[in-house]
mmCIF file of C-alpha atoms and ligand atoms in Angstrom:
data_model
loop_
_atom_site.group_PDB
_atom_site.id
_atom_site.type_symbol
_atom_site.label_atom_id
_atom_site.label_comp_id
_atom_site.label_asym_id
_atom_site.label_seq_id
_atom_site.Cartn_x
_atom_site.Cartn_y
_atom_site.Cartn_z
ATOM 1 C CA UNK Y 1 -5.539 -11.797 -1.451
ATOM 2 C CA UNK Y 2 -2.846 -9.916 1.476
ATOM 3 C CA UNK Y 3 -4.323 -6.820 2.531
ATOM 4 C CA UNK Y 4 -2.986 -4.021 4.363
ATOM 5 C CA UNK Y 5 -2.420 -0.401 3.487
ATOM 6 C CA UNK Y 6 1.278 -1.593 3.407
ATOM 7 C CA UNK Y 7 1.809 -4.413 1.329
ATOM 8 C CA UNK Y 8 0.269 -4.797 -2.486
ATOM 9 C CA UNK Y 9 -1.522 -8.439 -2.982
ATOM 10 C CA UNK Y 10 -3.276 -9.185 -5.985
ATOM 11 C CA UNK Y 11 -1.471 -10.998 -7.983
ATOM 12 C CA UNK Y 12 0.492 -7.462 -8.135
ATOM 13 C CA UNK Y 13 4.618 -9.071 -9.208
ATOM 14 C CA UNK Y 14 2.601 -12.750 -10.939
ATOM 15 C CA UNK Y 15 0.617 -10.526 -13.733
ATOM 16 C CA UNK Y 16 -2.523 -10.832 -12.420
ATOM 17 C CA UNK Y 17 -4.443 -8.469 -11.940
ATOM 18 C CA UNK Y 18 -3.097 -6.042 -8.895
ATOM 19 C CA UNK Y 19 -1.184 -2.620 -8.511
ATOM 20 C CA UNK Y 20 2.338 -2.138 -10.700
ATOM 21 C CA UNK Y 21 5.816 -1.799 -9.745
ATOM 22 C CA UNK Y 22 4.660 2.606 -10.027
ATOM 23 C CA UNK Y 23 1.882 2.497 -7.770
ATOM 24 C CA UNK Y 24 4.167 0.642 -5.014
ATOM 25 C CA UNK Y 25 6.770 2.116 -4.876
ATOM 26 C CA UNK Y 26 4.208 6.456 -4.881
ATOM 27 C CA UNK Y 27 2.952 4.605 -1.797
ATOM 28 C CA UNK Y 28 5.310 3.187 -0.433
ATOM 29 C CA UNK Y 29 7.175 6.464 -0.429
ATOM 30 C CA UNK Y 30 3.817 8.405 1.012
ATOM 31 C CA UNK Y 31 4.211 5.390 3.610
ATOM 32 C CA UNK Y 32 7.540 6.637 5.013
ATOM 33 C CA UNK Y 33 6.895 10.201 5.235
ATOM 34 C CA UNK Y 34 4.102 9.617 7.504
ATOM 35 C CA UNK Y 35 6.523 6.806 8.929
ATOM 36 C CA UNK Y 36 8.389 9.510 10.528
ATOM 37 C CA UNK Y 37 5.938 12.153 11.420
ATOM 38 C CA UNK Y 38 6.155 11.295 15.328
ATOM 39 C CA UNK Y 39 9.789 10.628 15.629
ATOM 40 C CA UNK Y 40 11.270 12.043 17.281
ATOM 41 C CA UNK Y 41 14.240 13.923 15.445
ATOM 42 C CA UNK Y 42 16.529 15.805 17.679
ATOM 43 C CA UNK Y 43 17.091 18.655 15.338
ATOM 44 C CA UNK Y 44 13.601 19.750 16.828
ATOM 45 C CA UNK Y 45 15.110 20.054 19.609
ATOM 46 C CA UNK Y 46 18.888 22.030 18.556
ATOM 47 C CA UNK Y 47 18.277 23.300 15.356
ATOM 48 C CA UNK Y 48 22.372 23.756 14.806
ATOM 49 C CA UNK Y 49 22.041 20.080 14.971
ATOM 50 C CA UNK Y 50 20.133 19.428 11.902
ATOM 51 C CA UNK Y 51 23.320 20.165 9.875
ATOM 52 C CA UNK Y 52 24.741 16.908 10.866
ATOM 53 C CA UNK Y 53 21.041 14.860 10.451
ATOM 54 C CA UNK Y 54 22.059 12.743 13.745
ATOM 55 C CA UNK Y 55 18.682 10.802 12.497
ATOM 56 C CA UNK Y 56 19.081 10.110 9.660
ATOM 57 C CA UNK Y 57 15.380 11.109 8.616
ATOM 58 C CA UNK Y 58 16.754 14.129 6.495
ATOM 59 C CA UNK Y 59 17.962 12.346 3.664
ATOM 60 C CA UNK Y 60 15.217 9.780 4.226
ATOM 61 C CA UNK Y 61 12.160 12.387 3.723
ATOM 62 C CA UNK Y 62 14.353 13.563 1.198
ATOM 63 C CA UNK Y 63 14.719 10.456 -1.041
ATOM 64 C CA UNK Y 64 10.668 10.064 0.192
ATOM 65 C CA UNK Y 65 9.998 12.996 -0.895
ATOM 66 C CA UNK Y 66 11.743 12.727 -5.266
ATOM 67 C CA UNK Y 67 10.042 9.553 -5.158
ATOM 68 C CA UNK Y 68 6.174 11.895 -4.316
ATOM 69 C CA UNK Y 69 7.390 15.026 -6.577
ATOM 70 C CA UNK Y 70 8.098 12.160 -10.009
ATOM 71 C CA UNK Y 71 5.105 11.101 -9.617
ATOM 72 C CA UNK Y 72 3.157 14.544 -8.769
ATOM 73 C CA UNK Y 73 4.291 17.109 -10.546
ATOM 74 C CA UNK Y 74 4.691 16.103 -14.555
ATOM 75 C CA UNK Y 75 0.534 16.383 -13.817
ATOM 76 C CA UNK Y 76 0.664 19.127 -11.971
ATOM 77 C CA UNK Y 77 2.463 20.834 -14.286
ATOM 78 C CA UNK Y 78 1.395 19.514 -17.789
ATOM 79 C CA UNK Y 79 -2.279 21.285 -16.043
ATOM 80 C CA UNK Y 80 -0.657 24.860 -15.168
ATOM 81 C CA UNK Y 81 0.612 24.965 -18.444
ATOM 82 C CA UNK Y 82 -3.125 23.264 -20.287
ATOM 83 C CA UNK Y 83 -4.780 25.701 -17.957
ATOM 84 C CA UNK Y 84 -2.640 28.490 -19.287
ATOM 85 C CA UNK Y 85 -2.896 28.402 -23.355
ATOM 86 C CA UNK Y 86 -6.064 27.154 -23.014
ATOM 87 C CA UNK Y 87 -7.819 27.812 -20.100
ATOM 88 C CA UNK Y 88 -8.932 25.074 -18.318
ATOM 89 C CA UNK Y 89 -9.756 21.483 -19.588
ATOM 90 C CA UNK Y 90 -13.214 20.919 -21.315
ATOM 91 C CA UNK Y 91 -12.666 17.555 -22.298
ATOM 92 C CA UNK Y 92 -12.570 15.846 -18.205
ATOM 93 C CA UNK Y 93 -14.239 17.389 -15.350
ATOM 94 C CA UNK Y 94 -12.643 19.094 -13.049
ATOM 95 C CA UNK Y 95 -11.538 18.230 -10.398
ATOM 96 C CA UNK Y 96 -9.964 19.236 -7.370
ATOM 97 C CA UNK Y 97 -5.925 20.059 -8.733
ATOM 98 C CA UNK Y 98 -8.315 21.533 -11.122
ATOM 99 C CA UNK Y 99 -9.946 23.679 -8.935
ATOM 100 C CA UNK Y 100 -6.690 25.047 -6.513
ATOM 101 C CA UNK Y 101 -4.891 26.427 -10.337
ATOM 102 C CA UNK Y 102 -8.809 29.032 -11.293
ATOM 103 C CA UNK Y 103 -8.353 29.296 -7.226
ATOM 104 C CA UNK Y 104 -8.038 33.551 -7.431
ATOM 105 C CA UNK Y 105 -8.034 36.134 -4.898
ATOM 106 C CA UNK Y 106 -9.498 39.537 -3.907
ATOM 107 C CA UNK Y 107 -7.356 40.581 -7.154
ATOM 108 C CA UNK Y 108 -9.093 38.299 -9.622
ATOM 109 C CA UNK Y 109 -4.637 36.498 -9.522
ATOM 110 C CA UNK Y 110 -3.952 32.568 -8.849
ATOM 111 C CA UNK Y 111 -4.161 32.852 -5.234
ATOM 112 C CA UNK Y 112 -1.912 29.809 -5.475
ATOM 113 C CA UNK Y 113 1.685 29.302 -6.621
ATOM 114 C CA UNK Y 114 2.589 25.765 -8.394
ATOM 115 C CA UNK Y 115 4.693 24.887 -5.281
ATOM 116 C CA UNK Y 116 2.492 25.157 -2.660
ATOM 117 C CA UNK Y 117 -0.063 23.517 -5.131
ATOM 118 C CA UNK Y 118 1.814 20.407 -5.051
ATOM 119 C CA UNK Y 119 2.135 20.521 -1.722
ATOM 120 C CA UNK Y 120 -0.974 21.174 -1.604
ATOM 121 C CA UNK Y 121 -1.361 17.684 -3.751
ATOM 122 C CA UNK Y 122 1.082 15.969 -2.100
ATOM 123 C CA UNK Y 123 -0.217 16.198 1.983
ATOM 124 C CA UNK Y 124 -4.047 14.994 0.850
ATOM 125 C CA UNK Y 125 -2.017 11.777 -0.839
ATOM 126 C CA UNK Y 126 -0.255 11.589 3.260
ATOM 127 C CA UNK Y 127 -3.249 12.700 4.298
ATOM 128 C CA UNK Y 128 -5.671 10.777 2.459
ATOM 129 C CA UNK Y 129 -3.629 7.446 1.707
ATOM 130 C CA UNK Y 130 -3.515 5.763 5.164
ATOM 131 C CA UNK Y 131 -6.712 5.419 7.136
ATOM 132 C CA UNK Y 132 -9.905 3.623 4.572
ATOM 133 C CA UNK Y 133 -6.986 1.250 3.773
ATOM 134 C CA UNK Y 134 -5.784 0.199 7.817
ATOM 135 C CA UNK Y 135 -9.037 0.354 9.226
ATOM 136 C CA UNK Y 136 -10.533 -1.957 7.202
ATOM 137 C CA UNK Y 137 -7.597 -4.351 7.449
ATOM 138 C CA UNK Y 138 -8.298 -4.698 11.203
ATOM 139 C CA UNK Y 139 -12.104 -4.329 10.625
ATOM 140 C CA UNK Y 140 -11.762 -8.000 7.974
ATOM 141 C CA UNK Y 141 -9.692 -9.312 9.886
ATOM 142 C CA UNK Y 142 -11.039 -9.268 13.371
ATOM 143 C CA UNK Y 143 -14.317 -10.363 11.260
ATOM 144 C CA UNK Y 144 -12.292 -13.521 10.436
ATOM 145 C CA UNK Y 145 -11.642 -15.218 13.752
ATOM 146 C CA UNK Y 146 -15.798 -13.940 15.081
ATOM 147 C CA UNK Y 147 -17.762 -15.419 12.709
ATOM 148 C CA UNK Y 148 -20.849 -14.294 14.017
ATOM 149 C CA UNK Y 149 -19.963 -10.831 14.009
ATOM 150 C CA UNK Y 150 -19.099 -11.481 9.331
ATOM 151 C CA UNK Y 151 -22.834 -13.176 9.148
ATOM 152 C CA UNK Y 152 -24.719 -10.791 10.268
ATOM 153 C CA UNK Y 153 -23.050 -8.092 8.080
ATOM 154 C CA UNK Y 154 -22.589 -10.377 5.086
ATOM 155 C CA UNK Y 155 -26.703 -10.889 6.055
ATOM 156 C CA UNK Y 156 -27.009 -6.837 6.216
ATOM 157 C CA UNK Y 157 -25.194 -6.601 2.682
ATOM 158 C CA UNK Y 158 -27.254 -9.432 1.594
ATOM 159 C CA UNK Y 159 -30.377 -8.579 2.276
ATOM 160 C CA UNK Y 160 -29.941 -4.989 1.021
ATOM 161 C CA UNK Y 161 -27.572 -4.832 -2.110
ATOM 162 C CA UNK Y 162 -28.685 -8.345 -2.938
ATOM 163 C CA UNK Y 163 -26.935 -10.578 -6.163
ATOM 164 C CA UNK Y 164 -27.294 -7.959 -8.295
ATOM 165 C CA UNK Y 165 -25.907 -5.123 -7.920
ATOM 166 C CA UNK Y 166 -22.581 -3.729 -6.427
ATOM 167 C CA UNK Y 167 -22.803 -1.603 -2.809
ATOM 168 C CA UNK Y 168 -23.133 2.070 -4.090
ATOM 169 C CA UNK Y 169 -22.720 4.903 -1.780
ATOM 170 C CA UNK Y 170 -27.272 5.566 -1.638
ATOM 171 C CA UNK Y 171 -27.326 2.225 -0.083
ATOM 172 C CA UNK Y 172 -25.209 3.510 3.385
ATOM 173 C CA UNK Y 173 -28.040 4.896 5.408
ATOM 174 C CA UNK Y 174 -29.324 1.262 5.575
ATOM 175 C CA UNK Y 175 -26.033 -0.214 5.976
ATOM 176 C CA UNK Y 176 -26.286 0.280 9.596
ATOM 177 C CA UNK Y 177 -23.538 -2.781 10.953
ATOM 178 C CA UNK Y 178 -20.801 -2.633 8.317
ATOM 179 C CA UNK Y 179 -21.512 1.377 9.678
ATOM 180 C CA UNK Y 180 -20.656 -0.170 13.391
ATOM 181 C CA UNK Y 181 -17.397 -2.427 12.350
ATOM 182 C CA UNK Y 182 -16.230 -0.333 10.550
ATOM 183 C CA UNK Y 183 -16.405 1.929 13.231
ATOM 184 C CA UNK Y 184 -15.661 -0.289 16.005
ATOM 185 C CA UNK Y 185 -11.924 -0.413 14.316
ATOM 186 C CA UNK Y 186 -11.312 2.454 14.167
ATOM 187 C CA UNK Y 187 -12.371 3.124 17.962
ATOM 188 C CA UNK Y 188 -9.363 0.088 18.586
ATOM 189 C CA UNK Y 189 -7.486 -0.085 16.019
ATOM 190 C CA UNK Y 190 -5.864 3.503 14.931
ATOM 191 C CA UNK Y 191 -3.644 3.332 12.576
ATOM 192 C CA UNK Y 192 -1.162 5.889 15.030
ATOM 193 C CA UNK Y 193 -0.951 6.271 18.977
ATOM 194 C CA UNK Y 194 -1.313 9.421 18.846
ATOM 195 C CA UNK Y 195 -2.833 12.631 16.871
ATOM 196 C CA UNK Y 196 -1.035 15.105 15.176
ATOM 197 C CA UNK Y 197 0.671 16.565 17.504
ATOM 198 C CA UNK Y 198 0.224 20.705 18.404
ATOM 199 C CA UNK Y 199 0.959 23.223 20.557
ATOM 200 C CA UNK Y 200 -1.807 24.962 22.299
ATOM 201 C CA UNK Y 201 -1.503 28.747 22.288
ATOM 202 C CA UNK Y 202 -3.222 29.883 25.444
ATOM 203 C CA UNK Y 203 -2.479 29.354 28.948
ATOM 204 C CA UNK Y 204 -5.338 26.636 29.216
ATOM 205 C CA UNK Y 205 -7.750 24.115 31.367
ATOM 206 C CA UNK Y 206 -8.872 20.766 30.508
ATOM 207 C CA UNK Y 207 -10.756 18.146 32.609
ATOM 208 C CA UNK Y 208 -8.492 19.483 35.828
ATOM 209 C CA UNK Y 209 -4.414 19.961 33.753
ATOM 210 C CA UNK Y 210 -2.676 22.809 32.893
ATOM 211 C CA UNK Y 211 -1.270 23.222 29.345
ATOM 212 C CA UNK Y 212 0.536 26.020 29.653
ATOM 213 C CA UNK Y 213 1.401 28.020 26.951
ATOM 214 C CA UNK Y 214 3.768 26.715 23.894
ATOM 215 C CA UNK Y 215 2.927 23.063 25.108
ATOM 216 C CA UNK Y 216 3.459 20.351 22.604
ATOM 217 C CA UNK Y 217 -0.644 17.874 22.543
ATOM 218 C CA UNK Y 218 -0.890 15.467 21.813
ATOM 219 C CA UNK Y 219 -3.764 13.071 22.619
ATOM 220 C CA UNK Y 220 -3.012 9.037 22.509
ATOM 221 C CA UNK Y 221 -5.484 7.491 20.314
ATOM 222 C CA UNK Y 222 -5.214 4.504 21.774
ATOM 223 C CA UNK Y 223 -5.432 6.075 25.752
ATOM 224 C CA UNK Y 224 -9.263 7.120 24.641
ATOM 225 C CA UNK Y 225 -10.349 4.591 22.650
ATOM 226 C CA UNK Y 226 -9.286 1.705 24.772
ATOM 227 C CA UNK Y 227 -10.306 2.955 27.144
ATOM 228 C CA UNK Y 228 -11.231 0.882 30.148
ATOM 229 C CA UNK Y 229 -13.856 3.618 31.958
ATOM 230 C CA UNK Y 230 -15.377 4.786 29.179
ATOM 231 C CA UNK Y 231 -15.010 0.912 26.920
ATOM 232 C CA UNK Y 232 -16.418 -2.003 28.348
ATOM 233 C CA UNK Y 233 -14.639 -5.066 27.289
ATOM 234 C CA UNK Y 234 -11.359 -2.211 25.626
ATOM 235 C CA UNK Y 235 -9.600 -4.410 23.995
ATOM 236 C CA UNK Y 236 -12.544 -6.666 22.108
ATOM 237 C CA UNK Y 237 -13.750 -5.811 19.376
ATOM 238 C CA UNK Y 238 -17.770 -5.057 19.233
ATOM 239 C CA UNK Y 239 -19.582 -3.516 17.338
ATOM 240 C CA UNK Y 240 -23.114 -4.444 18.963
ATOM 241 C CA UNK Y 241 -21.542 -2.048 21.735
ATOM 242 C CA UNK Y 242 -22.835 1.350 18.714
ATOM 243 C CA UNK Y 243 -25.383 0.335 17.762
ATOM 244 C CA UNK Y 244 -27.015 1.539 20.095
ATOM 245 C CA UNK Y 245 -26.681 5.646 19.219
ATOM 246 C CA UNK Y 246 -28.770 7.639 17.453
ATOM 247 C CA UNK Y 247 -26.777 7.834 13.821
ATOM 248 C CA UNK Y 248 -24.075 5.237 13.484
ATOM 249 C CA UNK Y 249 -20.840 7.108 12.326
ATOM 250 C CA UNK Y 250 -17.410 7.147 12.242
ATOM 251 C CA UNK Y 251 -16.764 10.810 13.589
ATOM 252 C CA UNK Y 252 -16.544 10.989 17.854
ATOM 253 C CA UNK Y 253 -17.007 14.736 18.538
ATOM 254 C CA UNK Y 254 -16.783 13.628 22.681
ATOM 255 C CA UNK Y 255 -13.326 12.357 21.698
ATOM 256 C CA UNK Y 256 -13.603 8.963 22.915
ATOM 257 C CA UNK Y 257 -12.411 7.964 21.135
ATOM 258 C CA UNK Y 258 -10.024 9.777 17.322
ATOM 259 C CA UNK Y 259 -11.725 9.276 14.546
ATOM 260 C CA UNK Y 260 -10.996 12.813 12.724
ATOM 261 C CA UNK Y 261 -11.094 14.457 15.596
ATOM 262 C CA UNK Y 262 -12.238 17.609 16.488
ATOM 263 C CA UNK Y 263 -11.659 21.784 15.700
ATOM 264 C CA UNK Y 264 -10.379 24.024 13.630
ATOM 265 C CA UNK Y 265 -7.334 21.487 13.275
ATOM 266 C CA UNK Y 266 -9.132 18.450 12.361
ATOM 267 C CA UNK Y 267 -9.834 16.260 9.246
ATOM 268 C CA UNK Y 268 -10.866 18.256 6.431
ATOM 269 C CA UNK Y 269 -12.017 15.243 5.322
ATOM 270 C CA UNK Y 270 -14.035 13.732 7.072
ATOM 271 C CA UNK Y 271 -17.054 12.974 4.788
ATOM 272 C CA UNK Y 272 -14.522 11.938 2.050
ATOM 273 C CA UNK Y 273 -12.917 9.730 4.606
ATOM 274 C CA UNK Y 274 -16.540 7.985 5.953
ATOM 275 C CA UNK Y 275 -17.394 7.063 2.036
ATOM 276 C CA UNK Y 276 -14.056 5.572 1.339
ATOM 277 C CA UNK Y 277 -13.935 3.002 3.818
ATOM 278 C CA UNK Y 278 -17.974 2.096 4.421
ATOM 279 C CA UNK Y 279 -16.862 1.595 0.271
ATOM 280 C CA UNK Y 280 -13.934 -0.380 1.032
ATOM 281 C CA UNK Y 281 -15.567 -2.885 3.240
ATOM 282 C CA UNK Y 282 -19.119 -3.102 1.384
ATOM 283 C CA UNK Y 283 -17.092 -4.378 -1.927
ATOM 284 C CA UNK Y 284 -14.751 -6.529 -0.056
ATOM 285 C CA UNK Y 285 -17.250 -8.306 2.217
ATOM 286 C CA UNK Y 286 -20.262 -7.905 -0.096
ATOM 287 C CA UNK Y 287 -17.872 -8.997 -3.367
ATOM 288 C CA UNK Y 288 -16.304 -12.761 -1.671
ATOM 289 C CA UNK Y 289 -16.626 -15.052 0.027
ATOM 290 C CA UNK Y 290 -14.170 -15.153 3.320
ATOM 291 C CA UNK Y 291 -11.545 -17.508 4.515
ATOM 292 C CA UNK Y 292 -8.165 -18.427 5.512
ATOM 293 C CA UNK Y 293 -5.894 -20.341 3.672
ATOM 294 C CA UNK Y 294 -5.824 -24.640 5.000
ATOM 295 C CA UNK Y 295 -4.804 -25.030 8.194
ATOM 296 C CA UNK Y 296 -4.991 -21.072 9.855
ATOM 297 C CA UNK Y 297 -7.938 -21.136 11.769
ATOM 298 C CA UNK Y 298 -7.294 -17.368 13.306
ATOM 299 C CA UNK Y 299 -5.916 -13.989 12.277
ATOM 300 C CA UNK Y 300 -3.042 -14.003 14.298
ATOM 301 C CA UNK Y 301 -4.526 -9.707 15.638
ATOM 302 C CA UNK Y 302 -0.466 -9.019 17.028
ATOM 303 C CA UNK Y 303 0.699 -5.590 16.207
ATOM 304 C CA UNK Y 304 3.607 -4.723 15.429
ATOM 305 C CA UNK Y 305 6.952 -3.838 17.572
ATOM 306 C CA UNK Y 306 7.127 -0.246 16.735
ATOM 307 C CA UNK Y 307 3.656 0.649 15.223
ATOM 308 C CA UNK Y 308 0.140 -0.336 15.262
ATOM 309 C CA UNK Y 309 -0.194 -2.338 11.974
ATOM 310 C CA UNK Y 310 -1.320 -5.222 11.646
ATOM 311 C CA UNK Y 311 2.497 -7.157 12.948
ATOM 312 C CA UNK Y 312 1.504 -9.949 10.103
ATOM 313 C CA UNK Y 313 -0.592 -8.123 6.922
ATOM 314 C CA UNK Y 314 -3.967 -9.697 6.894
ATOM 315 C CA UNK Y 315 -3.516 -12.726 4.011
ATOM 316 C CA UNK Y 316 -7.184 -14.162 3.540
ATOM 317 C CA UNK Y 317 -8.470 -16.318 0.399
ATOM 318 C CA UNK Y 318 -11.347 -14.521 -1.707
ATOM 319 C CA UNK Y 319 -13.541 -16.176 -3.587
ATOM 320 C CA UNK Y 320 -15.729 -13.745 -5.725
ATOM 321 C CA UNK Y 321 -19.846 -14.890 -5.292
ATOM 322 C CA UNK Y 322 -21.634 -12.223 -7.411
ATOM 323 C CA UNK Y 323 -22.043 -13.549 -10.933
ATOM 324 C CA UNK Y 324 -21.943 -11.249 -13.283
ATOM 325 C CA UNK Y 325 -18.346 -10.203 -11.721
ATOM 326 C CA UNK Y 326 -17.744 -13.449 -12.666
HETATM 327 C C1 HEM B 401 -11.208 7.106 7.217
HETATM 328 C C2 HEM B 401 -10.536 8.059 6.641
HETATM 329 C C3 HEM B 401 -9.315 9.519 7.657
HETATM 330 C C4 HEM B 401 -9.107 9.504 9.333
HETATM 331 C C5 HEM B 401 -9.777 8.671 9.933
HETATM 332 C C6 HEM B 401 -8.620 10.635 9.003
HETATM 333 C C7 HEM B 401 -7.651 11.239 10.433
HETATM 334 C C8 HEM B 401 -7.381 12.639 10.801
HETATM 335 C C9 HEM B 401 -7.192 13.850 11.909
HETATM 336 C C10 HEM B 401 -7.325 12.416 12.696
HETATM 337 C C11 HEM B 401 -5.853 14.466 11.950
HETATM 338 C C12 HEM B 401 -5.761 14.451 12.402
HETATM 339 C C13 HEM B 401 -6.443 16.172 13.045
HETATM 340 C C14 HEM B 401 -6.270 17.016 14.862
HETATM 341 O O1 HEM B 401 -4.745 16.738 13.605
HETATM 342 O O2 HEM B 401 -6.995 16.650 15.037
HETATM 343 C C15 HEM B 401 -6.966 14.909 10.667
HETATM 344 C C16 HEM B 401 -6.772 15.096 9.695
HETATM 345 C C17 HEM B 401 -6.171 16.055 7.824
HETATM 346 N N1 HEM B 401 -6.976 14.647 7.450
HETATM 347 FE FE1 HEM B 401 -8.428 13.377 7.521
HETATM 348 N N2 HEM B 401 -8.869 10.922 8.172
HETATM 349 C C18 HEM B 401 -8.722 11.301 7.382
HETATM 350 C C19 HEM B 401 -9.255 10.979 5.766
HETATM 351 C C20 HEM B 401 -9.200 12.556 5.382
HETATM 352 C C21 HEM B 401 -9.779 12.533 3.199
HETATM 353 C C22 HEM B 401 -9.940 11.372 2.461
HETATM 354 C C23 HEM B 401 -9.042 13.678 3.469
HETATM 355 C C24 HEM B 401 -8.747 14.559 2.315
HETATM 356 C C25 HEM B 401 -9.552 13.973 0.937
HETATM 357 C C26 HEM B 401 -8.721 14.557 4.397
HETATM 358 C C27 HEM B 401 -7.717 15.144 4.823
HETATM 359 C C28 HEM B 401 -6.945 15.884 6.142
HETATM 360 C C29 HEM B 401 -5.804 16.468 6.627
HETATM 361 C C30 HEM B 401 -5.127 18.158 5.107
HETATM 362 C C31 HEM B 401 -5.615 17.027 7.662
HETATM 363 C C32 HEM B 401 -5.033 18.142 8.255
HETATM 364 C C33 HEM B 401 -6.129 18.674 8.707
HETATM 365 C C34 HEM B 401 -5.029 19.964 9.307
HETATM 366 O O3 HEM B 401 -3.746 19.977 10.498
HETATM 367 O O4 HEM B 401 -5.124 21.828 9.386
HETATM 368 N N3 HEM B 401 -8.090 13.171 5.794
HETATM 369 N N4 HEM B 401 -7.313 13.429 9.381
#
């Protein structure tokens, strides 16, 4: 199985179960959009240059958005049509699209236009697609290189969940070590070097640094999460460092590293993102026995040259170990 957010394994190309070409195209387009969030773009500073598209970003972005729209638009348009003609979708549980469509303003009129709903749907995909998969890929890579840690997490799962069922959300309070592993991966391996860019709306001073109104503020996720003044031996993957914390979770309100950030622009999906991350890590660890391909003793933990993704997507062998799944 090849892990990795932008890389799909599990036999997609050779007929075995796995994501199909449409899913691959959709996710790749989402990652293309994400890859340009922090890119330097001359026309951000000199808007007159936009027409020249000097860096080519506009062309790349338009192509990726076209792919996203190709998959989203028919679903959104069809759902809106059903709401207009049938007043909703009775035969299926309501989802977030139904919520967007049925929101009303104080005069009882639809709150969001179709274009706004499409933008919200795309935003949710961009915000959700990368963090949990990146965290779990790095957690697995680090754990495969430190078998004691891997063993401890598996022992905990064996003890709490056992071999007769799958991990459920209700197990999470009893899986502190697994949660510490996820938290440690998020600290050491954030998806991006910086938090989303913000502009300060007033003059302010933070820990002695004056930040004038209108400044572009970029918080360094690696600068915080790998800060040796805060984290002992910061480059070492060591889940035990979180074990003394009262309640191991992924949130970090003191910003000793950035998980969901905070304040008014903090992540709105922190709870869901936490559950997705725990569930993914717990299920892959619980349902399979993991090993490295023949001839490999250690996972190469290098980062890509221009990003924080694994330079070489994690490639590990998974042997099913729950009898009711085989
Ligand atoms: C482990 C998973 C996740 C992590 C680590 C994460 C992290 C973040 C971070 C660091 C930000 C930027 C905050 C800032 O600008 O200060 C953010 C923003 C955001 N996140 Fe998440 N996120 C995760 C999952 C999700 C999920 C599942 C959703 C949606 C259901 C989501 C929706 C959003 C949205 C919409 C924003 C933009 C908020 C705004 O600008 O107002 N995130 N996230």
